Amino acid sequence: PYAEGYMKSSPGVPHAFHMQAHLAMRLGKWQDTTDRSRKAYELEKAYHAALKVKPEDDHQFRHHAETLTRGLVHDGRFAEARQVKAEAAGYKFEFRAEWFRMAVAAHDWPAAQAVVDGLRKSDKATASYYAAVLALEQGDPDRAAAEVDTLRLSQQNKKPGKDAKVQELRLWEAHGRLLCQTGQADGGLKLLKRAVDRVKDDFAAHAWGGGAYFMEAWGVGALDGGRAADAEEAFQEALAHDPGSVRGALGLWAVCDRLGRGDEAERYLRLARRCWARASAADFDRLHADFARRAANLPTNAAAGGGS
């Protein structure tokens, strides 16, 4: 209520709308969050034009643009996100994590590869992580395995600290998903669950609205590994941590549909459509098809789909 009051009292102040978006993002209240973030971004640009302020002299502007990009990608609003990306190039802003996530979801493999290539010299560990995820999404476990090996060596040489913890989580995710894709679901799901346990109560993991990320990865790994019970648990956790998780909703649709639980499947599909209500039909259909393809790995007998 205080954030709402701040907006009403200060309708021309970008930061009022930005902070409401920030807060709602952390709480999983996505319905109006991204539009308010866009309002902050547009007000900021209007301020620059009116008072002849250079964007590079406004230290808040980059942060507002990044927050908007995060919201647009989360909501599947890729056309708008690409517009912001084009503007960001003029400001020399780079939001590689979001651009990579959007490219993968859209199956824009050249754009995803461009992010990887752009990181090869400056951040080899992150480049290997993204390259592993890209290979897994493309169904190329051999290529993913080479990147996971590089990521493992990089993690072993990393000094203790925040970066080392991030790298460890990325290794668990990439290696876990690789094992699930190569017939070693027990080991893969153990690694993915370890990542979930590390971040599920970590405020920093939720601060940017990404608290469900590792739950979603756990669920995807379970689908790839043919484990219905694990997938259902993972995607339920994803929705609990982010009620706007389209992957959580589609994952549960996929499990229920595969196991013949038609009424539940229909409810989860409606939820997924609400989560991505402003995504293009093509982008939603592509993600929907991805989950249907993964769910084909599940036994149709519910009992046979038990966890490890």
mmCIF file of N, CA and C in Angstrom, residues 2-7 10 13-27 29 32-33 36-41 44 60 63-64 67 203 207:
data_model
loop_
_atom_site.group_PDB
_atom_site.id
_atom_site.type_symbol
_atom_site.label_atom_id
_atom_site.label_comp_id
_atom_site.label_asym_id
_atom_site.label_seq_id
_atom_site.Cartn_x
_atom_site.Cartn_y
_atom_site.Cartn_z
ATOM 1 N N TYR A 2 2.024 1.208 0.622
ATOM 2 C CA TYR A 2 2.874 2.403 0.649
ATOM 3 C C TYR A 2 3.457 2.685 -0.731
ATOM 4 N N ALA A 3 3.814 1.623 -1.442
ATOM 5 C CA ALA A 3 4.308 1.810 -2.805
ATOM 6 C C ALA A 3 3.218 2.368 -3.711
ATOM 7 N N GLU A 4 1.986 1.881 -3.541
ATOM 8 C CA GLU A 4 0.864 2.409 -4.315
ATOM 9 C C GLU A 4 0.638 3.882 -3.982
ATOM 10 N N GLY A 5 0.728 4.210 -2.696
ATOM 11 C CA GLY A 5 0.551 5.598 -2.284
ATOM 12 C C GLY A 5 1.638 6.506 -2.826
ATOM 13 N N TYR A 6 2.858 5.990 -2.895
ATOM 14 C CA TYR A 6 3.969 6.754 -3.449
ATOM 15 C C TYR A 6 3.693 7.111 -4.906
ATOM 16 N N MET A 7 3.169 6.162 -5.680
ATOM 17 C CA MET A 7 2.852 6.444 -7.081
ATOM 18 C C MET A 7 1.774 7.514 -7.200
ATOM 19 N N SER A 10 3.116 10.950 -6.406
ATOM 20 C CA SER A 10 4.230 11.433 -7.231
ATOM 21 C C SER A 10 4.118 10.902 -8.649
ATOM 22 N N VAL A 13 7.158 11.149 -11.052
ATOM 23 C CA VAL A 13 8.476 10.724 -10.576
ATOM 24 C C VAL A 13 8.738 9.282 -11.006
ATOM 25 N N PRO A 14 9.728 9.047 -11.861
ATOM 26 C CA PRO A 14 9.986 7.683 -12.339
ATOM 27 C C PRO A 14 10.201 6.674 -11.224
ATOM 28 N N HIS A 15 10.907 7.118 -10.185
ATOM 29 C CA HIS A 15 11.290 6.175 -9.135
ATOM 30 C C HIS A 15 10.089 5.610 -8.390
ATOM 31 N N ALA A 16 8.999 6.356 -8.333
ATOM 32 C CA ALA A 16 7.807 5.851 -7.660
ATOM 33 C C ALA A 16 7.283 4.595 -8.347
ATOM 34 N N PHE A 17 7.220 4.631 -9.667
ATOM 35 C CA PHE A 17 6.727 3.483 -10.432
ATOM 36 C C PHE A 17 7.756 2.348 -10.441
ATOM 37 N N HIS A 18 9.025 2.711 -10.505
ATOM 38 C CA HIS A 18 10.083 1.711 -10.494
ATOM 39 C C HIS A 18 10.070 0.912 -9.184
ATOM 40 N N MET A 19 9.906 1.603 -8.061
ATOM 41 C CA MET A 19 9.968 0.897 -6.782
ATOM 42 C C MET A 19 8.760 0.002 -6.567
ATOM 43 N N GLN A 20 7.583 0.423 -7.050
ATOM 44 C CA GLN A 20 6.432 -0.476 -6.945
ATOM 45 C C GLN A 20 6.689 -1.735 -7.760
ATOM 46 N N ALA A 21 7.275 -1.570 -8.944
ATOM 47 C CA ALA A 21 7.587 -2.729 -9.788
ATOM 48 C C ALA A 21 8.605 -3.632 -9.103
ATOM 49 N N HIS A 22 9.612 -3.042 -8.500
ATOM 50 C CA HIS A 22 10.628 -3.810 -7.788
ATOM 51 C C HIS A 22 9.997 -4.650 -6.684
ATOM 52 N N LEU A 23 9.175 -4.009 -5.883
ATOM 53 C CA LEU A 23 8.555 -4.694 -4.747
ATOM 54 C C LEU A 23 7.627 -5.805 -5.222
ATOM 55 N N ALA A 24 6.769 -5.495 -6.175
ATOM 56 C CA ALA A 24 5.814 -6.493 -6.658
ATOM 57 C C ALA A 24 6.538 -7.672 -7.312
ATOM 58 N N MET A 25 7.643 -7.398 -8.005
ATOM 59 C CA MET A 25 8.435 -8.458 -8.631
ATOM 60 C C MET A 25 8.927 -9.436 -7.576
ATOM 61 N N ARG A 26 9.388 -8.911 -6.450
ATOM 62 C CA ARG A 26 9.909 -9.761 -5.377
ATOM 63 C C ARG A 26 8.804 -10.593 -4.743
ATOM 64 N N LEU A 27 7.584 -10.083 -4.754
ATOM 65 C CA LEU A 27 6.457 -10.783 -4.127
ATOM 66 C C LEU A 27 5.694 -11.663 -5.102
ATOM 67 N N LYS A 29 3.903 -10.583 -7.609
ATOM 68 C CA LYS A 29 2.669 -9.909 -8.049
ATOM 69 C C LYS A 29 2.939 -9.254 -9.405
ATOM 70 N N ASP A 32 0.576 -6.092 -12.760
ATOM 71 C CA ASP A 32 0.804 -4.717 -13.224
ATOM 72 C C ASP A 32 2.269 -4.309 -13.160
ATOM 73 N N THR A 33 3.098 -5.214 -12.666
ATOM 74 C CA THR A 33 4.487 -4.861 -12.382
ATOM 75 C C THR A 33 5.233 -4.340 -13.606
ATOM 76 N N ARG A 36 4.238 -0.903 -14.897
ATOM 77 C CA ARG A 36 4.722 0.187 -14.048
ATOM 78 C C ARG A 36 6.212 0.406 -14.243
ATOM 79 N N SER A 37 6.927 -0.660 -14.485
ATOM 80 C CA SER A 37 8.339 -0.525 -14.798
ATOM 81 C C SER A 37 8.517 0.219 -16.121
ATOM 82 N N ARG A 38 7.665 -0.071 -17.091
ATOM 83 C CA ARG A 38 7.722 0.656 -18.365
ATOM 84 C C ARG A 38 7.402 2.132 -18.145
ATOM 85 N N LYS A 39 6.436 2.425 -17.289
ATOM 86 C CA LYS A 39 6.080 3.822 -16.993
ATOM 87 C C LYS A 39 7.296 4.556 -16.437
ATOM 88 N N ALA A 40 8.019 3.902 -15.518
ATOM 89 C CA ALA A 40 9.213 4.518 -14.949
ATOM 90 C C ALA A 40 10.242 4.807 -16.042
ATOM 91 N N TYR A 41 10.418 3.859 -16.929
ATOM 92 C CA TYR A 41 11.400 3.990 -18.012
ATOM 93 C C TYR A 41 11.028 5.140 -18.940
ATOM 94 N N GLU A 44 11.492 8.496 -17.283
ATOM 95 C CA GLU A 44 12.917 8.814 -17.220
ATOM 96 C C GLU A 44 13.388 9.415 -18.548
ATOM 97 N N GLN A 60 20.397 6.161 -12.292
ATOM 98 C CA GLN A 60 19.247 5.276 -12.101
ATOM 99 C C GLN A 60 18.746 4.681 -13.421
ATOM 100 N N HIS A 63 19.540 1.046 -14.397
ATOM 101 C CA HIS A 63 18.843 0.117 -13.515
ATOM 102 C C HIS A 63 17.368 0.016 -13.885
ATOM 103 N N HIS A 64 16.744 1.135 -14.222
ATOM 104 C CA HIS A 64 15.339 1.109 -14.642
ATOM 105 C C HIS A 64 15.172 0.304 -15.929
ATOM 106 N N THR A 67 15.505 -3.426 -15.073
ATOM 107 C CA THR A 67 14.320 -3.935 -14.387
ATOM 108 C C THR A 67 13.176 -4.126 -15.371
ATOM 109 N N PHE A 203 16.983 -14.721 0.087
ATOM 110 C CA PHE A 203 16.337 -13.501 -0.398
ATOM 111 C C PHE A 203 16.972 -13.002 -1.687
ATOM 112 N N ALA A 207 15.188 -11.613 -5.189
ATOM 113 C CA ALA A 207 15.120 -10.159 -5.224
ATOM 114 C C ALA A 207 14.809 -9.597 -6.605
#
